[in-house]
């Protein structure tokens, strides 16, 4: 079912579709175009964060499965069936793939909602359109990649060719299961690599289905395989593999650092990292009323959307002294009710549970610690009771009176928690914003262009928004500085990052 039809489904429709999907939700490994059990027969429980019920048992791939998938990927790459396919033929397969994803959009959306408890409305409205756009963007880009002739002596032809790298392993997180996977596998495939995806263990369902659709679209089975498994087993085996040429990773900074280590201890494979964040969202004191109101509403979405499980969330609200109290008052007035906790299958719900009960306990513990460090809980701060008590829910929470060096201002929460920090002036705002190990995304709201320009120049973030937040399209590079990582996703340059530049020097005389 396509998105426009899915948008008309009711809560009851989604419940019945979810039951059907759960009933056939098997997730064996997808190796060489076949669904197979893990070589050692291992599996683990996939538990719903909505009610603690078992969703299914997932095959747990280990090093042996990774070895098998890598050998198939290498053979496929060497055969040239995908890597040397004429760019326009590769493009046709990718366009067919996008078409199939569009036809199955409701099914794929539901899989992510079941796995991680993400509101179905967000899947239909946000994730799936971006998934489809991403595949089309990289399909369109395939024959726009140019090599070059360098400026050199007359009797020399000096060329630079762009070639696929070989076997690329993509390791993805659970917070946008299909979208984060597609941001990696689409450019990797477009570049001609044989690609292995290890999805997050909490959210494998949609990855298998999308890989199956790639083969249905005409992609060779060795070009895209999916091997789920625990990070320390399947993920580490990819990271240490001697025949994997590149790892493209999105996930925590902690695991990103491990992957750099694995590469150094194995074959020096390229490692592209998209890791954590603690986004500064700055509000200056020169906002006219309409911009002020838009700023508050955007700040609320910037930190509570997707239950705050967003690497680029604007989780540090850095507010100029003169508007601080008025800003928090309006934030509290709107923010208390903007996000409704409930069953993620209900199209009117926009706040589901966190990924699991461990995460819920961790986030509640961080709120408690902030409180004991002196922060005031303006609203939220606990888990909803009653019908939702079995789920891993946390209420949207606003903490005021946070100091820039407090634990809550420095640690990524990955939950719906905003920390408000009061600042005197632009100098202090910039100092506070840059006082972080992370540097992924930030935003600034001001009515003064010169001021905005100074913030853009001085903030250490990979992406900055002025009078907006979390917008953008496929042309915009997404990625951070410092411990937020070293890569860019989405843009045309990210396609080049899945290719090697090869220099050739032809002596002509
Ligand atoms: P995570 O690091 O725990 O897991 C991410 C992936 O790494 C999973 O597939 C996991 O199985 C795998 N993994 C775990 N241990 C591994 C190991 N030792 N070797 C190899 N692979 C291993 O992260 P998560 O909890 O799934 O996701 C949340 C984190 O991801 C947050 O920190 C968030 O900021 C970050 N994130 C970043 C971006 C970005 O684009 N910068 C986007 C989304 C999420």
mmCIF file with all atom_site columns, C-alpha atoms in Angstrom, residues 232-419:
data_model
loop_
_atom_site.group_PDB
_atom_site.id
_atom_site.type_symbol
_atom_site.label_atom_id
_atom_site.label_alt_id
_atom_site.label_comp_id
_atom_site.label_asym_id
_atom_site.label_entity_id
_atom_site.label_seq_id
_atom_site.pdbx_PDB_ins_code
_atom_site.Cartn_x
_atom_site.Cartn_y
_atom_site.Cartn_z
_atom_site.occupancy
_atom_site.B_iso_or_equiv
_atom_site.pdbx_formal_charge
_atom_site.auth_seq_id
_atom_site.auth_comp_id
_atom_site.auth_asym_id
_atom_site.auth_atom_id
_atom_site.pdbx_PDB_model_num
ATOM 1   C CA . UNK A 1 232 ? 29.607 -7.289  19.698 1.00 0.00 ? 232 UNK A CA 1
ATOM 2   C CA . UNK A 1 233 ? 29.219 -10.362 17.469 1.00 0.00 ? 233 UNK A CA 1
ATOM 3   C CA . UNK A 1 234 ? 28.054 -9.529  13.940 1.00 0.00 ? 234 UNK A CA 1
ATOM 4   C CA . UNK A 1 235 ? 29.000 -5.838  14.119 1.00 0.00 ? 235 UNK A CA 1
ATOM 5   C CA . UNK A 1 236 ? 32.454 -6.473  15.504 1.00 0.00 ? 236 UNK A CA 1
ATOM 6   C CA . UNK A 1 237 ? 33.081 -9.261  12.948 1.00 0.00 ? 237 UNK A CA 1
ATOM 7   C CA . UNK A 1 238 ? 32.413 -6.751  10.157 1.00 0.00 ? 238 UNK A CA 1
ATOM 8   C CA . UNK A 1 239 ? 34.574 -4.132  11.833 1.00 0.00 ? 239 UNK A CA 1
ATOM 9   C CA . UNK A 1 240 ? 37.514 -6.524  12.113 1.00 0.00 ? 240 UNK A CA 1
ATOM 10  C CA . UNK A 1 241 ? 37.056 -8.311  8.784  1.00 0.00 ? 241 UNK A CA 1
ATOM 11  C CA . UNK A 1 242 ? 40.132 -8.344  6.547  1.00 0.00 ? 242 UNK A CA 1
ATOM 12  C CA . UNK A 1 243 ? 38.064 -8.307  3.364  1.00 0.00 ? 243 UNK A CA 1
ATOM 13  C CA . UNK A 1 244 ? 35.686 -5.437  4.136  1.00 0.00 ? 244 UNK A CA 1
ATOM 14  C CA . UNK A 1 245 ? 36.887 -2.235  2.469  1.00 0.00 ? 245 UNK A CA 1
ATOM 15  C CA . UNK A 1 246 ? 34.740 0.275   4.264  1.00 0.00 ? 246 UNK A CA 1
ATOM 16  C CA . UNK A 1 247 ? 32.490 0.530   7.298  1.00 0.00 ? 247 UNK A CA 1
ATOM 17  C CA . UNK A 1 248 ? 29.754 3.098   7.234  1.00 0.00 ? 248 UNK A CA 1
ATOM 18  C CA . UNK A 1 249 ? 28.355 3.453   10.736 1.00 0.00 ? 249 UNK A CA 1
ATOM 19  C CA . UNK A 1 250 ? 25.590 5.388   12.418 1.00 0.00 ? 250 UNK A CA 1
ATOM 20  C CA . UNK A 1 251 ? 25.230 4.945   16.142 1.00 0.00 ? 251 UNK A CA 1
ATOM 21  C CA . UNK A 1 252 ? 26.761 5.919   19.435 1.00 0.00 ? 252 UNK A CA 1
ATOM 22  C CA . UNK A 1 253 ? 30.089 7.687   19.810 1.00 0.00 ? 253 UNK A CA 1
ATOM 23  C CA . UNK A 1 254 ? 31.235 4.849   22.069 1.00 0.00 ? 254 UNK A CA 1
ATOM 24  C CA . UNK A 1 255 ? 30.782 2.222   19.341 1.00 0.00 ? 255 UNK A CA 1
ATOM 25  C CA . UNK A 1 256 ? 32.166 4.614   16.701 1.00 0.00 ? 256 UNK A CA 1
ATOM 26  C CA . UNK A 1 257 ? 35.431 4.714   18.652 1.00 0.00 ? 257 UNK A CA 1
ATOM 27  C CA . UNK A 1 258 ? 35.502 0.914   18.840 1.00 0.00 ? 258 UNK A CA 1
ATOM 28  C CA . UNK A 1 259 ? 35.134 0.718   15.058 1.00 0.00 ? 259 UNK A CA 1
ATOM 29  C CA . UNK A 1 260 ? 38.110 3.025   14.539 1.00 0.00 ? 260 UNK A CA 1
ATOM 30  C CA . UNK A 1 261 ? 40.072 0.644   16.763 1.00 0.00 ? 261 UNK A CA 1
ATOM 31  C CA . UNK A 1 262 ? 38.927 -2.473  14.870 1.00 0.00 ? 262 UNK A CA 1
ATOM 32  C CA . UNK A 1 263 ? 39.992 -0.867  11.586 1.00 0.00 ? 263 UNK A CA 1
ATOM 33  C CA . UNK A 1 264 ? 43.414 -0.069  12.986 1.00 0.00 ? 264 UNK A CA 1
ATOM 34  C CA . UNK A 1 265 ? 43.785 -3.608  14.284 1.00 0.00 ? 265 UNK A CA 1
ATOM 35  C CA . UNK A 1 266 ? 42.712 -5.214  11.007 1.00 0.00 ? 266 UNK A CA 1
ATOM 36  C CA . UNK A 1 267 ? 43.077 -3.909  7.450  1.00 0.00 ? 267 UNK A CA 1
ATOM 37  C CA . UNK A 1 268 ? 42.801 -0.121  7.901  1.00 0.00 ? 268 UNK A CA 1
ATOM 38  C CA . UNK A 1 269 ? 39.420 -0.164  6.215  1.00 0.00 ? 269 UNK A CA 1
ATOM 39  C CA . UNK A 1 270 ? 37.845 3.258   5.741  1.00 0.00 ? 270 UNK A CA 1
ATOM 40  C CA . UNK A 1 271 ? 35.521 4.146   8.605  1.00 0.00 ? 271 UNK A CA 1
ATOM 41  C CA . UNK A 1 272 ? 32.738 6.716   8.161  1.00 0.00 ? 272 UNK A CA 1
ATOM 42  C CA . UNK A 1 273 ? 31.062 7.655   11.397 1.00 0.00 ? 273 UNK A CA 1
ATOM 43  C CA . UNK A 1 274 ? 27.775 9.393   12.214 1.00 0.00 ? 274 UNK A CA 1
ATOM 44  C CA . UNK A 1 275 ? 27.581 9.433   15.990 1.00 0.00 ? 275 UNK A CA 1
ATOM 45  C CA . UNK A 1 276 ? 25.957 11.222  18.903 1.00 0.00 ? 276 UNK A CA 1
ATOM 46  C CA . UNK A 1 277 ? 25.014 14.834  19.515 1.00 0.00 ? 277 UNK A CA 1
ATOM 47  C CA . UNK A 1 278 ? 23.955 17.380  22.101 1.00 0.00 ? 278 UNK A CA 1
ATOM 48  C CA . UNK A 1 279 ? 22.575 20.089  19.847 1.00 0.00 ? 279 UNK A CA 1
ATOM 49  C CA . UNK A 1 280 ? 22.664 23.737  20.939 1.00 0.00 ? 280 UNK A CA 1
ATOM 50  C CA . UNK A 1 281 ? 19.484 25.608  20.040 1.00 0.00 ? 281 UNK A CA 1
ATOM 51  C CA . UNK A 1 282 ? 20.003 29.336  20.662 1.00 0.00 ? 282 UNK A CA 1
ATOM 52  C CA . UNK A 1 283 ? 17.321 31.993  21.102 1.00 0.00 ? 283 UNK A CA 1
ATOM 53  C CA . UNK A 1 284 ? 18.403 35.636  20.888 1.00 0.00 ? 284 UNK A CA 1
ATOM 54  C CA . UNK A 1 285 ? 16.600 38.562  22.500 1.00 0.00 ? 285 UNK A CA 1
ATOM 55  C CA . UNK A 1 286 ? 15.636 40.416  19.317 1.00 0.00 ? 286 UNK A CA 1
ATOM 56  C CA . UNK A 1 287 ? 12.780 38.207  18.099 1.00 0.00 ? 287 UNK A CA 1
ATOM 57  C CA . UNK A 1 288 ? 9.570  39.902  16.962 1.00 0.00 ? 288 UNK A CA 1
ATOM 58  C CA . UNK A 1 289 ? 6.400  38.241  18.280 1.00 0.00 ? 289 UNK A CA 1
ATOM 59  C CA . UNK A 1 290 ? 5.664  36.044  15.265 1.00 0.00 ? 290 UNK A CA 1
ATOM 60  C CA . UNK A 1 291 ? 9.254  34.768  15.081 1.00 0.00 ? 291 UNK A CA 1
ATOM 61  C CA . UNK A 1 292 ? 9.323  34.279  18.854 1.00 0.00 ? 292 UNK A CA 1
ATOM 62  C CA . UNK A 1 293 ? 6.268  32.044  18.686 1.00 0.00 ? 293 UNK A CA 1
ATOM 63  C CA . UNK A 1 294 ? 7.640  30.082  15.747 1.00 0.00 ? 294 UNK A CA 1
ATOM 64  C CA . UNK A 1 295 ? 10.917 29.680  17.626 1.00 0.00 ? 295 UNK A CA 1
ATOM 65  C CA . UNK A 1 296 ? 9.159  28.199  20.653 1.00 0.00 ? 296 UNK A CA 1
ATOM 66  C CA . UNK A 1 297 ? 7.094  25.778  18.581 1.00 0.00 ? 297 UNK A CA 1
ATOM 67  C CA . UNK A 1 298 ? 10.168 24.702  16.614 1.00 0.00 ? 298 UNK A CA 1
ATOM 68  C CA . UNK A 1 299 ? 12.152 24.251  19.835 1.00 0.00 ? 299 UNK A CA 1
ATOM 69  C CA . UNK A 1 300 ? 9.454  21.896  21.140 1.00 0.00 ? 300 UNK A CA 1
ATOM 70  C CA . UNK A 1 301 ? 9.545  19.740  18.004 1.00 0.00 ? 301 UNK A CA 1
ATOM 71  C CA . UNK A 1 302 ? 13.327 19.976  17.885 1.00 0.00 ? 302 UNK A CA 1
ATOM 72  C CA . UNK A 1 303 ? 13.655 18.160  21.179 1.00 0.00 ? 303 UNK A CA 1
ATOM 73  C CA . UNK A 1 304 ? 10.519 16.008  21.591 1.00 0.00 ? 304 UNK A CA 1
ATOM 74  C CA . UNK A 1 305 ? 10.058 14.633  18.067 1.00 0.00 ? 305 UNK A CA 1
ATOM 75  C CA . UNK A 1 306 ? 10.725 10.872  17.828 1.00 0.00 ? 306 UNK A CA 1
ATOM 76  C CA . UNK A 1 307 ? 10.622 10.749  21.640 1.00 0.00 ? 307 UNK A CA 1
ATOM 77  C CA . UNK A 1 308 ? 13.823 12.796  21.630 1.00 0.00 ? 308 UNK A CA 1
ATOM 78  C CA . UNK A 1 309 ? 15.689 9.809   20.207 1.00 0.00 ? 309 UNK A CA 1
ATOM 79  C CA . UNK A 1 310 ? 17.375 11.958  17.589 1.00 0.00 ? 310 UNK A CA 1
ATOM 80  C CA . UNK A 1 311 ? 21.141 12.459  17.334 1.00 0.00 ? 311 UNK A CA 1
ATOM 81  C CA . UNK A 1 312 ? 20.589 15.966  15.998 1.00 0.00 ? 312 UNK A CA 1
ATOM 82  C CA . UNK A 1 313 ? 17.951 16.978  18.586 1.00 0.00 ? 313 UNK A CA 1
ATOM 83  C CA . UNK A 1 314 ? 18.135 20.530  19.895 1.00 0.00 ? 314 UNK A CA 1
ATOM 84  C CA . UNK A 1 315 ? 18.368 19.275  23.456 1.00 0.00 ? 315 UNK A CA 1
ATOM 85  C CA . UNK A 1 316 ? 20.216 22.298  24.897 1.00 0.00 ? 316 UNK A CA 1
ATOM 86  C CA . UNK A 1 317 ? 17.976 25.366  24.827 1.00 0.00 ? 317 UNK A CA 1
ATOM 87  C CA . UNK A 1 318 ? 20.369 28.303  25.156 1.00 0.00 ? 318 UNK A CA 1
ATOM 88  C CA . UNK A 1 319 ? 18.218 31.335  25.900 1.00 0.00 ? 319 UNK A CA 1
ATOM 89  C CA . UNK A 1 320 ? 19.197 34.978  26.169 1.00 0.00 ? 320 UNK A CA 1
ATOM 90  C CA . UNK A 1 321 ? 18.509 36.476  29.575 1.00 0.00 ? 321 UNK A CA 1
ATOM 91  C CA . UNK A 1 322 ? 16.024 39.138  28.414 1.00 0.00 ? 322 UNK A CA 1
ATOM 92  C CA . UNK A 1 323 ? 13.587 36.623  26.936 1.00 0.00 ? 323 UNK A CA 1
ATOM 93  C CA . UNK A 1 324 ? 14.436 33.605  29.103 1.00 0.00 ? 324 UNK A CA 1
ATOM 94  C CA . UNK A 1 325 ? 11.426 33.592  31.422 1.00 0.00 ? 325 UNK A CA 1
ATOM 95  C CA . UNK A 1 326 ? 8.901  34.492  28.719 1.00 0.00 ? 326 UNK A CA 1
ATOM 96  C CA . UNK A 1 327 ? 10.364 31.811  26.450 1.00 0.00 ? 327 UNK A CA 1
ATOM 97  C CA . UNK A 1 328 ? 10.115 29.062  29.076 1.00 0.00 ? 328 UNK A CA 1
ATOM 98  C CA . UNK A 1 329 ? 6.605  30.129  30.004 1.00 0.00 ? 329 UNK A CA 1
ATOM 99  C CA . UNK A 1 330 ? 5.440  29.795  26.395 1.00 0.00 ? 330 UNK A CA 1
ATOM 100 C CA . UNK A 1 331 ? 7.441  26.568  25.936 1.00 0.00 ? 331 UNK A CA 1
ATOM 101 C CA . UNK A 1 332 ? 5.709  25.089  28.987 1.00 0.00 ? 332 UNK A CA 1
ATOM 102 C CA . UNK A 1 333 ? 2.280  26.296  27.873 1.00 0.00 ? 333 UNK A CA 1
ATOM 103 C CA . UNK A 1 334 ? 2.600  24.655  24.435 1.00 0.00 ? 334 UNK A CA 1
ATOM 104 C CA . UNK A 1 335 ? 5.057  21.861  25.214 1.00 0.00 ? 335 UNK A CA 1
ATOM 105 C CA . UNK A 1 336 ? 2.978  20.173  27.930 1.00 0.00 ? 336 UNK A CA 1
ATOM 106 C CA . UNK A 1 337 ? 0.317  19.173  25.440 1.00 0.00 ? 337 UNK A CA 1
ATOM 107 C CA . UNK A 1 338 ? 2.060  19.192  22.058 1.00 0.00 ? 338 UNK A CA 1
ATOM 108 C CA . UNK A 1 339 ? 3.058  15.537  22.338 1.00 0.00 ? 339 UNK A CA 1
ATOM 109 C CA . UNK A 1 340 ? 0.445  12.923  23.174 1.00 0.00 ? 340 UNK A CA 1
ATOM 110 C CA . UNK A 1 341 ? 1.674  9.611   24.596 1.00 0.00 ? 341 UNK A CA 1
ATOM 111 C CA . UNK A 1 342 ? -0.200 6.546   23.451 1.00 0.00 ? 342 UNK A CA 1
ATOM 112 C CA . UNK A 1 343 ? -0.378 3.518   21.192 1.00 0.00 ? 343 UNK A CA 1
ATOM 113 C CA . UNK A 1 344 ? 1.944  4.260   18.248 1.00 0.00 ? 344 UNK A CA 1
ATOM 114 C CA . UNK A 1 345 ? -0.549 2.521   15.944 1.00 0.00 ? 345 UNK A CA 1
ATOM 115 C CA . UNK A 1 346 ? -3.078 5.260   16.669 1.00 0.00 ? 346 UNK A CA 1
ATOM 116 C CA . UNK A 1 347 ? -2.678 7.925   13.959 1.00 0.00 ? 347 UNK A CA 1
ATOM 117 C CA . UNK A 1 348 ? -3.478 10.691  16.478 1.00 0.00 ? 348 UNK A CA 1
ATOM 118 C CA . UNK A 1 349 ? -0.542 9.718   18.728 1.00 0.00 ? 349 UNK A CA 1
ATOM 119 C CA . UNK A 1 350 ? 2.775  11.494  18.262 1.00 0.00 ? 350 UNK A CA 1
ATOM 120 C CA . UNK A 1 351 ? 4.751  10.177  21.242 1.00 0.00 ? 351 UNK A CA 1
ATOM 121 C CA . UNK A 1 352 ? 5.481  6.480   21.557 1.00 0.00 ? 352 UNK A CA 1
ATOM 122 C CA . UNK A 1 353 ? 7.652  4.665   24.085 1.00 0.00 ? 353 UNK A CA 1
ATOM 123 C CA . UNK A 1 354 ? 11.435 4.801   24.188 1.00 0.00 ? 354 UNK A CA 1
ATOM 124 C CA . UNK A 1 355 ? 13.247 1.904   22.558 1.00 0.00 ? 355 UNK A CA 1
ATOM 125 C CA . UNK A 1 356 ? 13.187 -0.322  25.655 1.00 0.00 ? 356 UNK A CA 1
ATOM 126 C CA . UNK A 1 357 ? 12.675 -0.380  29.397 1.00 0.00 ? 357 UNK A CA 1
ATOM 127 C CA . UNK A 1 358 ? 16.419 -0.065  30.015 1.00 0.00 ? 358 UNK A CA 1
ATOM 128 C CA . UNK A 1 359 ? 16.383 3.203   28.100 1.00 0.00 ? 359 UNK A CA 1
ATOM 129 C CA . UNK A 1 360 ? 13.370 4.383   30.076 1.00 0.00 ? 360 UNK A CA 1
ATOM 130 C CA . UNK A 1 361 ? 15.183 3.716   33.374 1.00 0.00 ? 361 UNK A CA 1
ATOM 131 C CA . UNK A 1 362 ? 18.320 5.435   32.067 1.00 0.00 ? 362 UNK A CA 1
ATOM 132 C CA . UNK A 1 363 ? 16.452 8.577   30.982 1.00 0.00 ? 363 UNK A CA 1
ATOM 133 C CA . UNK A 1 364 ? 14.454 8.802   34.230 1.00 0.00 ? 364 UNK A CA 1
ATOM 134 C CA . UNK A 1 365 ? 17.730 8.379   36.128 1.00 0.00 ? 365 UNK A CA 1
ATOM 135 C CA . UNK A 1 366 ? 19.283 11.266  34.172 1.00 0.00 ? 366 UNK A CA 1
ATOM 136 C CA . UNK A 1 367 ? 16.320 13.506  35.021 1.00 0.00 ? 367 UNK A CA 1
ATOM 137 C CA . UNK A 1 368 ? 16.738 12.575  38.690 1.00 0.00 ? 368 UNK A CA 1
ATOM 138 C CA . UNK A 1 369 ? 20.437 13.382  38.558 1.00 0.00 ? 369 UNK A CA 1
ATOM 139 C CA . UNK A 1 370 ? 19.724 16.761  36.898 1.00 0.00 ? 370 UNK A CA 1
ATOM 140 C CA . UNK A 1 371 ? 17.247 17.511  39.664 1.00 0.00 ? 371 UNK A CA 1
ATOM 141 C CA . UNK A 1 372 ? 19.809 16.721  42.343 1.00 0.00 ? 372 UNK A CA 1
ATOM 142 C CA . UNK A 1 373 ? 22.336 18.936  40.504 1.00 0.00 ? 373 UNK A CA 1
ATOM 143 C CA . UNK A 1 374 ? 19.888 21.831  40.974 1.00 0.00 ? 374 UNK A CA 1
ATOM 144 C CA . UNK A 1 375 ? 17.732 21.835  37.811 1.00 0.00 ? 375 UNK A CA 1
ATOM 145 C CA . UNK A 1 376 ? 13.992 22.495  38.168 1.00 0.00 ? 376 UNK A CA 1
ATOM 146 C CA . UNK A 1 377 ? 11.513 20.198  36.452 1.00 0.00 ? 377 UNK A CA 1
ATOM 147 C CA . UNK A 1 378 ? 9.101  22.640  34.789 1.00 0.00 ? 378 UNK A CA 1
ATOM 148 C CA . UNK A 1 379 ? 6.932  19.814  33.421 1.00 0.00 ? 379 UNK A CA 1
ATOM 149 C CA . UNK A 1 380 ? 7.133  16.068  32.842 1.00 0.00 ? 380 UNK A CA 1
ATOM 150 C CA . UNK A 1 381 ? 9.920  14.220  34.573 1.00 0.00 ? 381 UNK A CA 1
ATOM 151 C CA . UNK A 1 382 ? 8.314  10.822  35.011 1.00 0.00 ? 382 UNK A CA 1
ATOM 152 C CA . UNK A 1 383 ? 6.736  7.843   33.274 1.00 0.00 ? 383 UNK A CA 1
ATOM 153 C CA . UNK A 1 384 ? 3.008  8.004   32.485 1.00 0.00 ? 384 UNK A CA 1
ATOM 154 C CA . UNK A 1 385 ? 0.875  5.672   34.566 1.00 0.00 ? 385 UNK A CA 1
ATOM 155 C CA . UNK A 1 386 ? -2.386 3.801   33.887 1.00 0.00 ? 386 UNK A CA 1
ATOM 156 C CA . UNK A 1 387 ? -2.803 2.067   30.543 1.00 0.00 ? 387 UNK A CA 1
ATOM 157 C CA . UNK A 1 388 ? 0.704  3.048   29.394 1.00 0.00 ? 388 UNK A CA 1
ATOM 158 C CA . UNK A 1 389 ? 2.549  1.808   32.497 1.00 0.00 ? 389 UNK A CA 1
ATOM 159 C CA . UNK A 1 390 ? 3.689  -1.397  30.763 1.00 0.00 ? 390 UNK A CA 1
ATOM 160 C CA . UNK A 1 391 ? 5.414  0.517   27.989 1.00 0.00 ? 391 UNK A CA 1
ATOM 161 C CA . UNK A 1 392 ? 8.807  2.236   28.065 1.00 0.00 ? 392 UNK A CA 1
ATOM 162 C CA . UNK A 1 393 ? 7.245  5.723   28.002 1.00 0.00 ? 393 UNK A CA 1
ATOM 163 C CA . UNK A 1 394 ? 8.752  8.917   29.403 1.00 0.00 ? 394 UNK A CA 1
ATOM 164 C CA . UNK A 1 395 ? 6.774  12.156  29.497 1.00 0.00 ? 395 UNK A CA 1
ATOM 165 C CA . UNK A 1 396 ? 8.167  15.135  27.576 1.00 0.00 ? 396 UNK A CA 1
ATOM 166 C CA . UNK A 1 397 ? 10.266 16.999  30.132 1.00 0.00 ? 397 UNK A CA 1
ATOM 167 C CA . UNK A 1 398 ? 11.561 20.542  30.479 1.00 0.00 ? 398 UNK A CA 1
ATOM 168 C CA . UNK A 1 399 ? 14.435 21.181  32.879 1.00 0.00 ? 399 UNK A CA 1
ATOM 169 C CA . UNK A 1 400 ? 15.262 24.801  33.751 1.00 0.00 ? 400 UNK A CA 1
ATOM 170 C CA . UNK A 1 401 ? 18.191 26.316  35.617 1.00 0.00 ? 401 UNK A CA 1
ATOM 171 C CA . UNK A 1 402 ? 20.773 24.029  34.005 1.00 0.00 ? 402 UNK A CA 1
ATOM 172 C CA . UNK A 1 403 ? 24.442 25.053  34.156 1.00 0.00 ? 403 UNK A CA 1
ATOM 173 C CA . UNK A 1 404 ? 26.631 24.583  31.087 1.00 0.00 ? 404 UNK A CA 1
ATOM 174 C CA . UNK A 1 405 ? 28.891 22.100  32.868 1.00 0.00 ? 405 UNK A CA 1
ATOM 175 C CA . UNK A 1 406 ? 26.104 20.072  34.451 1.00 0.00 ? 406 UNK A CA 1
ATOM 176 C CA . UNK A 1 407 ? 25.906 16.421  33.545 1.00 0.00 ? 407 UNK A CA 1
ATOM 177 C CA . UNK A 1 408 ? 22.542 16.964  31.808 1.00 0.00 ? 408 UNK A CA 1
ATOM 178 C CA . UNK A 1 409 ? 24.063 19.702  29.602 1.00 0.00 ? 409 UNK A CA 1
ATOM 179 C CA . UNK A 1 410 ? 26.913 17.481  28.437 1.00 0.00 ? 410 UNK A CA 1
ATOM 180 C CA . UNK A 1 411 ? 25.528 13.949  28.103 1.00 0.00 ? 411 UNK A CA 1
ATOM 181 C CA . UNK A 1 412 ? 23.326 12.852  25.234 1.00 0.00 ? 412 UNK A CA 1
ATOM 182 C CA . UNK A 1 413 ? 19.993 11.851  26.807 1.00 0.00 ? 413 UNK A CA 1
ATOM 183 C CA . UNK A 1 414 ? 18.320 10.265  23.768 1.00 0.00 ? 414 UNK A CA 1
ATOM 184 C CA . UNK A 1 415 ? 14.917 10.867  25.310 1.00 0.00 ? 415 UNK A CA 1
ATOM 185 C CA . UNK A 1 416 ? 12.339 13.698  25.365 1.00 0.00 ? 416 UNK A CA 1
ATOM 186 C CA . UNK A 1 417 ? 14.263 15.950  27.726 1.00 0.00 ? 417 UNK A CA 1
ATOM 187 C CA . UNK A 1 418 ? 15.071 19.640  27.141 1.00 0.00 ? 418 UNK A CA 1
ATOM 188 C CA . UNK A 1 419 ? 17.726 21.363  29.258 1.00 0.00 ? 419 UNK A CA 1
#
